[in-house]
Short mmCIF file of C-alpha atoms in Angstrom, two decimals:
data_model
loop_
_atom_site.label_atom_id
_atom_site.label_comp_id
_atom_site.label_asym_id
_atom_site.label_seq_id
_atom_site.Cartn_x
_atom_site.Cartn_y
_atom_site.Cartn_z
CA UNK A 21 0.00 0.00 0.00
CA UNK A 22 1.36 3.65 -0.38
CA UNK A 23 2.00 6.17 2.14
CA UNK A 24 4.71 6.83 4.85
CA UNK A 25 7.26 4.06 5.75
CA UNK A 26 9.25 4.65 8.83
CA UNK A 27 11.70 2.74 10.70
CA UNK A 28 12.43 1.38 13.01
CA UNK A 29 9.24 1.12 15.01
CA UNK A 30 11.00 0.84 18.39
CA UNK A 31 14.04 2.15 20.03
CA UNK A 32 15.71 2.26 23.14
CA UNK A 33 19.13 4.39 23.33
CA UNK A 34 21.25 5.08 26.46
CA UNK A 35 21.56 8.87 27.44
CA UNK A 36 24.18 10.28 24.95
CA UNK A 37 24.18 7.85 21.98
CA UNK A 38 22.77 8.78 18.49
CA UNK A 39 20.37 7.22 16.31
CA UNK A 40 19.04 8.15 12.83
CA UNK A 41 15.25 7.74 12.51
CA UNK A 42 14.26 6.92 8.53
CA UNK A 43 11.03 7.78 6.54
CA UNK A 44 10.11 7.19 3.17
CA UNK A 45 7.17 8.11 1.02
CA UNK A 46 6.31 6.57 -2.36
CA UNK A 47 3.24 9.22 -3.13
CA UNK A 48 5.27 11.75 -4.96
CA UNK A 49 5.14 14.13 -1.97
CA UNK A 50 7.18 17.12 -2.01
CA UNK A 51 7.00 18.08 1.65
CA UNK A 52 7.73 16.09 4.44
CA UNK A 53 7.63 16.61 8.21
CA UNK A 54 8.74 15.35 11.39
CA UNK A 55 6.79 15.82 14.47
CA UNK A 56 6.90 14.46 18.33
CA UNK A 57 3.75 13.11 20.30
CA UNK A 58 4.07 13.92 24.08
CA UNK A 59 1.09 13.04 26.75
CA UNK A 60 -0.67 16.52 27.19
CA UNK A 61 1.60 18.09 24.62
CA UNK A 62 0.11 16.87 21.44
CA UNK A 63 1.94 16.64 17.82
CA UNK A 64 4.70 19.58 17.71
CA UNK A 65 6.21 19.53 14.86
CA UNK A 66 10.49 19.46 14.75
CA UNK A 67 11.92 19.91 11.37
CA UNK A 68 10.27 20.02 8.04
CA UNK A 69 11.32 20.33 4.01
CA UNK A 70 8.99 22.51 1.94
CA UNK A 71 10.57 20.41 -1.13
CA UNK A 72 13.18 18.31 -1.89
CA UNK A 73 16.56 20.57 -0.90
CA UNK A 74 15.42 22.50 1.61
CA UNK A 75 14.84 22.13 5.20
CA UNK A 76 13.45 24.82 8.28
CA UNK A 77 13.37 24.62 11.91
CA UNK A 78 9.71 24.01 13.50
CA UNK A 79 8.50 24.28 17.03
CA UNK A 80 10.82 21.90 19.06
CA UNK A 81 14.08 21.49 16.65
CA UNK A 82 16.72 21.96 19.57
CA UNK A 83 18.52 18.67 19.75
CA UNK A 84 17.84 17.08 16.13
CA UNK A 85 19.01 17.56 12.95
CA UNK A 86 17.30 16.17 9.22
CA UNK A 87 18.68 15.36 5.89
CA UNK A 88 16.51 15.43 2.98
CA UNK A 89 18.28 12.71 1.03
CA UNK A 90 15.49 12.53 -1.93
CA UNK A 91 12.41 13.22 -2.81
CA UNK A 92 11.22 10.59 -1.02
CA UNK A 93 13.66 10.10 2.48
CA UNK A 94 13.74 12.61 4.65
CA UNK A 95 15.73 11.22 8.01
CA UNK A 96 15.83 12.63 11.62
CA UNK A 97 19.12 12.13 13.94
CA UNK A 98 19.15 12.69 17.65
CA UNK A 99 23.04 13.02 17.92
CA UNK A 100 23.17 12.89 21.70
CA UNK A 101 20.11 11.38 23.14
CA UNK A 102 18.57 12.91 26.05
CA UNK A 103 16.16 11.51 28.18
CA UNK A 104 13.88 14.56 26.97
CA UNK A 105 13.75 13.17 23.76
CA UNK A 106 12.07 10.09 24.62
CA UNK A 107 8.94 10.82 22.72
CA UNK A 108 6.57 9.22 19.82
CA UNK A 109 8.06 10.56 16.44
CA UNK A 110 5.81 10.49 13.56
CA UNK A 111 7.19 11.78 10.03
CA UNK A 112 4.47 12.72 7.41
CA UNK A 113 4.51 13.97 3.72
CA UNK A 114 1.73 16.16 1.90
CA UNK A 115 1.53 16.77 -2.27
CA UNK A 116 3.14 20.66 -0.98
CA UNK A 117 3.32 22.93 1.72
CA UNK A 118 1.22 25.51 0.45
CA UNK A 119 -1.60 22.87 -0.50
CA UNK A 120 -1.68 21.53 3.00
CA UNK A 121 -5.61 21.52 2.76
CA UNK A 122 -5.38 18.18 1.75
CA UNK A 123 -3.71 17.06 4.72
CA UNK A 124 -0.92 15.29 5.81
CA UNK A 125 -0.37 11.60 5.67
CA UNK A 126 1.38 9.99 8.30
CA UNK A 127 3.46 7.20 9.01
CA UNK A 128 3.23 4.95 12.03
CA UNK A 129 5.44 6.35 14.25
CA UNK A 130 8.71 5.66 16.45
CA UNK A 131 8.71 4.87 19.63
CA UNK A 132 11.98 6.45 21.25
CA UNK A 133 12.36 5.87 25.14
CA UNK A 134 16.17 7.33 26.31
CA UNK A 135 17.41 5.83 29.50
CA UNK B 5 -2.81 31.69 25.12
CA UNK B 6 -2.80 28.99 22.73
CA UNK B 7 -3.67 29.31 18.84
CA UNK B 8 -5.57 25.79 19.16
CA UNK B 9 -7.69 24.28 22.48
CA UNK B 10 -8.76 21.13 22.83
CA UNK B 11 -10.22 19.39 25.59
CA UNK B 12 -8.30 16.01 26.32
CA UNK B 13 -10.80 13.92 27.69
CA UNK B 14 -11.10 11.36 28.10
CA UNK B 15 -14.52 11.27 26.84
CA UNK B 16 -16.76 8.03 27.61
CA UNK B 17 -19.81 7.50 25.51
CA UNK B 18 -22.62 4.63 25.04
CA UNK B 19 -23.27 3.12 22.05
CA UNK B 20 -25.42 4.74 20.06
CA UNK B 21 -24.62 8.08 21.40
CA UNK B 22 -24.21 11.29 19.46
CA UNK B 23 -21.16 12.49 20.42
CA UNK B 24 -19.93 16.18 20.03
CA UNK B 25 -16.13 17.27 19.84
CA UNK B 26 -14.63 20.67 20.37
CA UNK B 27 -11.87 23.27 19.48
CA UNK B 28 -11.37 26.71 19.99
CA UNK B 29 -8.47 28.86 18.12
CA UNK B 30 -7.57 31.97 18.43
CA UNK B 31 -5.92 33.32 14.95
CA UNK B 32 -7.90 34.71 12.57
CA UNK B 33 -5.60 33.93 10.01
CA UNK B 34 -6.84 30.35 10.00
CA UNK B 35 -8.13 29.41 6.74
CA UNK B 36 -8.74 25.62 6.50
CA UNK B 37 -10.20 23.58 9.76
CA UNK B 38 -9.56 19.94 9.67
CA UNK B 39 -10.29 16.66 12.01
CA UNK B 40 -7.69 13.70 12.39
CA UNK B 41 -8.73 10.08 13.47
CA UNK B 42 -5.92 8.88 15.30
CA UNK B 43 -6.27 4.78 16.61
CA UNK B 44 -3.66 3.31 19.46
CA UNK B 45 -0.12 3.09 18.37
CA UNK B 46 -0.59 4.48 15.20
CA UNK B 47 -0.49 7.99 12.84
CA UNK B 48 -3.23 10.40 12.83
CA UNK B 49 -4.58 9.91 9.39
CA UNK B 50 -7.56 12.63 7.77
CA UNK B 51 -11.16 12.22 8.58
CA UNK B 52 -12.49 15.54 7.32
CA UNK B 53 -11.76 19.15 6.50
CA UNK B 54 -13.80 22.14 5.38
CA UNK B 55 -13.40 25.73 4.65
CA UNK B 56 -15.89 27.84 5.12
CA UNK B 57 -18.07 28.52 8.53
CA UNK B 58 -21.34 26.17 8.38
CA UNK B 59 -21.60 22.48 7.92
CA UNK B 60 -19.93 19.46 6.06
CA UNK B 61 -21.01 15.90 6.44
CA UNK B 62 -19.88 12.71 5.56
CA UNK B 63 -22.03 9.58 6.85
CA UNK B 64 -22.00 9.84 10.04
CA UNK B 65 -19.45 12.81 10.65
CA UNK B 66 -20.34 15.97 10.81
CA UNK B 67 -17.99 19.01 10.89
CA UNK B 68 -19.09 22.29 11.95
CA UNK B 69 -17.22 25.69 11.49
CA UNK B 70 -18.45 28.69 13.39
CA UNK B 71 -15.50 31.38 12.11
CA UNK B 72 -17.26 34.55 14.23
CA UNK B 73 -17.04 32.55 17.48
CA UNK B 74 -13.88 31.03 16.09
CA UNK B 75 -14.91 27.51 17.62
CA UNK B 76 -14.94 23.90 15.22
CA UNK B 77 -17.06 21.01 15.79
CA UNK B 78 -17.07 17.44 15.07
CA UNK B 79 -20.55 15.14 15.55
CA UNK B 80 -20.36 11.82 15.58
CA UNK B 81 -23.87 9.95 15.00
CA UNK B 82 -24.74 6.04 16.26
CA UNK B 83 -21.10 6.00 17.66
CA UNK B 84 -19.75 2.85 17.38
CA UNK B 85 -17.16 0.88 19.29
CA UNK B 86 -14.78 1.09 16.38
CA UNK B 87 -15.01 4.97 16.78
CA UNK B 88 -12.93 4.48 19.83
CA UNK B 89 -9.90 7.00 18.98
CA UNK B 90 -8.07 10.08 19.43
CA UNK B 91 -9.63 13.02 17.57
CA UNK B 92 -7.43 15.88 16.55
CA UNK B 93 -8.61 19.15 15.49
CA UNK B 94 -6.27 21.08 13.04
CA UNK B 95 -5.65 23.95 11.50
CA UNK B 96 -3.80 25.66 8.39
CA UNK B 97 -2.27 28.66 8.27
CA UNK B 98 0.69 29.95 6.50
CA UNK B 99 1.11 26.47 4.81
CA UNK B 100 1.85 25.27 8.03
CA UNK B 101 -0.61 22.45 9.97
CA UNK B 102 -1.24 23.77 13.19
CA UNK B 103 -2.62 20.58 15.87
CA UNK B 104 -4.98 20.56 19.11
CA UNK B 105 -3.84 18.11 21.47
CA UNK B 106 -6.60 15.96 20.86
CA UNK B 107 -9.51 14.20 22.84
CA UNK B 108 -9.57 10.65 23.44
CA UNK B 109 -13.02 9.25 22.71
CA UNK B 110 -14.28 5.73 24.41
CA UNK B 111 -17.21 4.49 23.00
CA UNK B 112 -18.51 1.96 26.22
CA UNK B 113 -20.46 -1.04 23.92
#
């Protein structure tokens, strides 16, 4: 089926180490997004790419970095895990940033716990 | 005070019931209101959107946009077990998403 593949699924790091988190779309998407679930704190959303090149900060993008390696991978890195960061990640993809109407489609999600 | 409220429940409901969710926002610049379906352990995905104030159905959803009070409804009719979820209201502005924190809606059978 199409829409957002991300992996892995589950994670668990030790304070300090770094992980990449992948996502891939195969809907001809030009922007993608990466947002954190928190209890109480809904989605905020961390990095995103308008299009394929280009990448901008969101709410919470202390403590992460992205690469947008294609138009269809766009990867998150934690590159010193804090215990902060333990979180649900979600990465989604829409057909553009300034059609967002239609809504984003997401992917499963990560689930990060930092010890 | 925040651009989008939402209530987080939890919100317990008998079969059968009509149930009403709510969100508040506070820019005017809002242009597009939409409602995510989000089940355990996995993405939100779309369940409606609409654009102007008034009303937009789609079997048993309803979505209601009241831009004067700024305030954004969704009905659910005969709610069903499966209905059991975490509803997300969201908004677009600035070709950015903006998310409530949702409500998390039990349907009791």
């Amino acid at each position: 089926n199409a829409g957002v593949t991300q992996t892995p699924k589950f994670q668990v790091l030790k304070t300090g180490q770094s992980m990449t988190l992948q996502c891939a779309q195969d809907m001809n998407h030009n922007s993608m997004y990466w947002y954190r679930q928190d209890p109480g704190m809904g989605l905020r959303l961390i990095y995103y790419s308008a299009s394929e090149g280009t990448t901008d900060k969101g709410e919470v993008p202390n403590g992460y970095n992205v690469s947008r390696l294609n138009k269809r991978e766009f990867s998150l890195r934690l590159e010193s895990a804090a215990p902060s960061q333990t979180s649900v990640y979600f990465c989604a993809s829409s057909e553009r940033a300034g059609q967002a109407l239609w809504g984003y489609t997401f992917g499963s999600g990560t689930r990060l716990t930092v010890v | 005070q925040k651009e989008v409220e939402q209530d987080p429940g939890p919100l317990s409901v008998p079969e059968g019931a009509i149930v009403s969710l709510n969100c508040t926002y506070s820019n005017s610049a809002f242009q597009y209101f939409m409602w995510y379906r989000q089940y355990s352990r996995k993405g939100p995905e779309l369940l409606m959107y609409t654009y102007s104030s008034g009303n937009k159905e789609d079997g048993r959803f309803t979505a209601q946009v009241d831009k004067s009070s700024k305030y954004i409804s969704l009905f659910i009719r005969d709610s069903q077990p499966s209905d059991s979820a975490t509803y997300l209201c969201a908004m677009w502005r600035d070709d950015k998403i903006i998310f409530g924190k949702g409500t998390r809606l039990h349907i009791l059978p």
